[in-house]
């Protein structure tokens, strides 16, 4: 079992829908990252969380440390949001960064 | 502006040749990491370094080598011993063992071996 699990693996939605991507982890962490990967492969860092909630534009990320769970939400989704979203947890013992397998999001116009 | 730079973005090599991928950061980060991603797969750890002149193998180190002679640089060499070198490679850096401190990620290098 991967130490960082994401769900769903694939998600197709209509433009305008509210999107939720989930990330569960089994290790103690010092920080959790949400990344966006576009079809060409380039990685963009969206959020770093160690507690609570962060918002940037239409993106919201939350983390519940006790439940070892984080969510990434996209409000008013748009076709340009289509990408792979990756959760990455940084272990608090060895500092390794462990990645989830990603969620492939496709927003239809 | 501080950041982490990988170069080049796309790289083509002939089979049997060694190739070195560059990763440089000016963030004064102690820890640096190399990951590999295959199509449809998650990122897997190749090597990581927490301090200059020291590094550890990750989950898939075979066929790769690294060096950490300077704090800001962590080059990855894909050797001819790596059986399937074509992949996307990602470099990252962070302050070692800082709770709530941010890791930074390079843009990635897509290596194609023909």
XYZ file of C-alpha atoms in Angstrom:
223
model
C 0.000 0.000 0.000
C 1.329 3.409 -0.967
C 1.948 5.725 1.967
C 0.113 8.490 0.096
C -3.178 7.587 -1.560
C -5.205 9.844 -3.814
C -8.761 9.532 -5.015
C -10.225 9.507 -7.499
C -7.582 8.397 -10.013
C -9.516 9.969 -12.872
C -12.221 12.577 -12.825
C -14.232 14.039 -15.684
C -16.628 16.898 -14.970
C -18.527 19.626 -16.768
C -17.333 23.197 -16.776
C -18.578 25.029 -13.701
C -18.736 22.016 -11.421
C -17.225 21.976 -7.942
C -14.296 19.548 -7.869
C -12.867 17.682 -4.885
C -9.700 15.608 -4.941
C -8.725 13.666 -1.841
C -5.380 12.655 -0.364
C -4.827 10.299 2.571
C -1.461 9.520 4.057
C -0.239 7.023 6.620
C 3.008 8.642 7.801
C 3.650 11.515 10.164
C 4.237 14.602 8.102
C 5.819 18.002 8.483
C 4.061 19.409 5.416
C 1.772 18.427 2.569
C 1.960 19.822 -0.958
C -0.504 19.976 -3.790
C 1.042 20.142 -7.249
C -0.374 20.530 -10.727
C 1.166 18.757 -13.696
C 0.238 19.817 -17.218
C 0.278 17.502 -20.253
C 3.814 18.581 -21.195
C 4.948 17.345 -17.778
C 5.822 20.677 -16.157
C 5.124 20.823 -12.437
C 3.558 23.817 -10.681
C 3.376 24.013 -6.903
C -0.124 25.035 -5.789
C -0.142 24.825 -2.002
C 1.914 23.834 0.994
C -0.077 22.991 4.123
C 0.860 22.000 7.609
C -2.531 22.808 9.154
C -5.914 24.329 8.386
C -6.910 25.730 5.050
C -5.469 27.843 2.235
C -7.176 29.574 -0.659
C -5.782 30.904 -3.896
C -8.261 32.128 -6.459
C -10.647 29.261 -7.247
C -8.466 26.706 -5.482
C -8.901 25.725 -1.843
C -6.785 23.200 0.044
C -7.582 21.802 3.468
C -5.795 19.427 5.776
C -6.918 17.481 8.841
C -3.775 16.382 10.662
C -5.628 14.085 13.099
C -7.367 12.226 10.284
C -4.274 12.328 8.013
C -6.330 13.628 5.163
C -6.178 16.568 2.783
C -8.515 17.780 0.073
C -8.057 20.030 -2.921
C -11.189 21.832 -4.141
C -11.706 23.720 -7.369
C -14.705 26.028 -7.563
C -16.312 27.005 -10.882
C -14.090 24.561 -12.776
C -12.867 25.493 -16.239
C -11.349 23.450 -19.082
C -7.966 25.073 -18.385
C -8.012 23.327 -14.986
C -7.577 20.031 -16.832
C -4.321 18.548 -15.551
C -2.953 15.927 -13.182
C -3.121 16.987 -9.537
C -0.560 15.427 -7.237
C -0.439 15.260 -3.468
C 3.030 15.060 -1.871
C 3.672 14.434 1.831
C 6.922 15.308 3.533
C 7.768 12.831 6.291
C 8.598 14.299 9.684
C 11.145 11.599 10.518
C 13.332 11.274 7.442
C 12.225 14.334 5.479
C 11.494 12.238 2.407
C 8.826 13.591 0.073
C 6.358 10.868 -0.921
C 4.050 11.452 -3.861
C 0.572 10.164 -4.526
C -0.060 8.704 -7.977
C -2.027 11.737 -9.043
C -5.597 12.493 -10.085
C -6.173 13.116 -13.766
C -8.831 15.833 -14.077
C -10.630 16.565 -17.326
C -13.071 19.465 -17.447
C -15.432 19.408 -20.409
C -16.594 22.707 -21.943
C 14.115 35.494 -6.906
C 14.989 32.239 -5.169
C 14.034 29.016 -6.814
C 15.016 25.629 -8.171
C 16.029 25.165 -11.784
C 16.161 22.025 -13.819
C 17.645 21.964 -17.242
C 17.012 21.165 -19.960
C 13.239 20.716 -20.167
C 13.541 18.134 -22.951
C 16.559 15.918 -23.567
C 17.240 13.305 -26.209
C 20.062 10.786 -26.040
C 21.166 7.716 -27.893
C 20.930 4.358 -26.181
C 24.115 3.434 -24.337
C 25.160 6.999 -23.569
C 25.359 8.394 -20.068
C 23.434 11.630 -19.581
C 23.510 14.120 -16.718
C 20.469 16.129 -15.649
C 21.050 19.413 -13.894
C 19.321 20.652 -10.739
C 20.331 23.931 -9.113
C 18.721 25.824 -6.230
C 19.542 29.201 -4.687
C 17.281 28.769 -1.674
C 20.027 27.632 0.705
C 18.135 24.352 1.131
C 19.907 21.449 2.789
C 17.889 18.625 1.248
C 17.582 17.830 -2.435
C 15.756 14.985 -4.174
C 15.439 13.283 -7.547
C 12.282 11.512 -8.690
C 11.286 9.587 -11.776
C 7.818 9.390 -13.332
C 6.739 6.865 -15.949
C 3.622 7.372 -18.083
C 0.495 6.963 -15.992
C 2.544 6.373 -12.840
C 3.366 8.324 -9.707
C 6.728 9.904 -8.904
C 9.248 7.539 -7.340
C 12.343 8.502 -5.359
C 15.707 7.829 -7.018
C 18.197 9.525 -4.685
C 18.125 12.186 -2.005
C 20.704 14.233 -0.169
C 20.300 15.939 3.184
C 23.742 17.500 3.362
C 26.707 18.288 1.139
C 28.900 15.286 0.274
C 26.258 12.822 1.464
C 23.361 11.145 -0.306
C 21.117 8.094 0.069
C 19.489 5.737 -2.368
C 15.773 5.939 -2.828
C 13.452 3.231 -4.070
C 14.797 2.969 -7.631
C 18.472 3.965 -7.535
C 19.804 1.234 -9.822
C 21.319 2.648 -12.997
C 21.613 6.173 -11.592
C 24.356 8.119 -9.839
C 24.420 11.495 -8.088
C 26.877 13.871 -6.474
C 26.456 16.674 -3.952
C 29.712 18.619 -4.032
C 27.945 21.947 -3.511
C 24.855 22.776 -1.476
C 23.114 24.370 -4.437
C 23.681 21.589 -6.967
C 22.525 17.957 -7.166
C 23.150 16.549 -10.657
C 21.706 13.171 -11.633
C 23.518 10.927 -14.095
C 21.458 8.360 -15.951
C 23.973 5.658 -16.808
C 23.911 3.095 -19.580
C 23.080 0.518 -16.881
C 19.590 1.994 -16.509
C 17.446 -0.344 -18.583
C 14.518 2.019 -19.236
C 15.825 5.570 -18.968
C 13.042 7.265 -20.940
C 10.949 9.060 -18.317
C 10.088 12.386 -16.713
C 12.585 13.417 -14.005
C 11.760 15.847 -11.205
C 14.102 17.550 -8.771
C 12.984 19.026 -5.445
C 14.607 20.771 -2.495
C 13.675 21.650 1.073
C 15.088 22.775 4.386
C 15.978 19.608 6.265
C 13.491 18.733 9.018
C 11.591 21.960 9.163
C 7.995 21.541 10.271
C 5.737 23.523 8.021
C 8.528 24.592 5.713
C 7.925 24.483 2.029
C 9.541 22.150 -0.467
C 10.246 23.565 -3.884
C 9.942 21.639 -7.106
C 11.693 22.023 -10.435
C 9.780 22.075 -13.700
C 11.069 18.630 -14.623
C 13.148 17.176 -17.447
C 11.666 14.795 -19.985
C 14.384 12.413 -21.121
C 13.918 10.368 -24.263
C 16.458 7.713 -25.176
C 16.386 6.551 -28.774
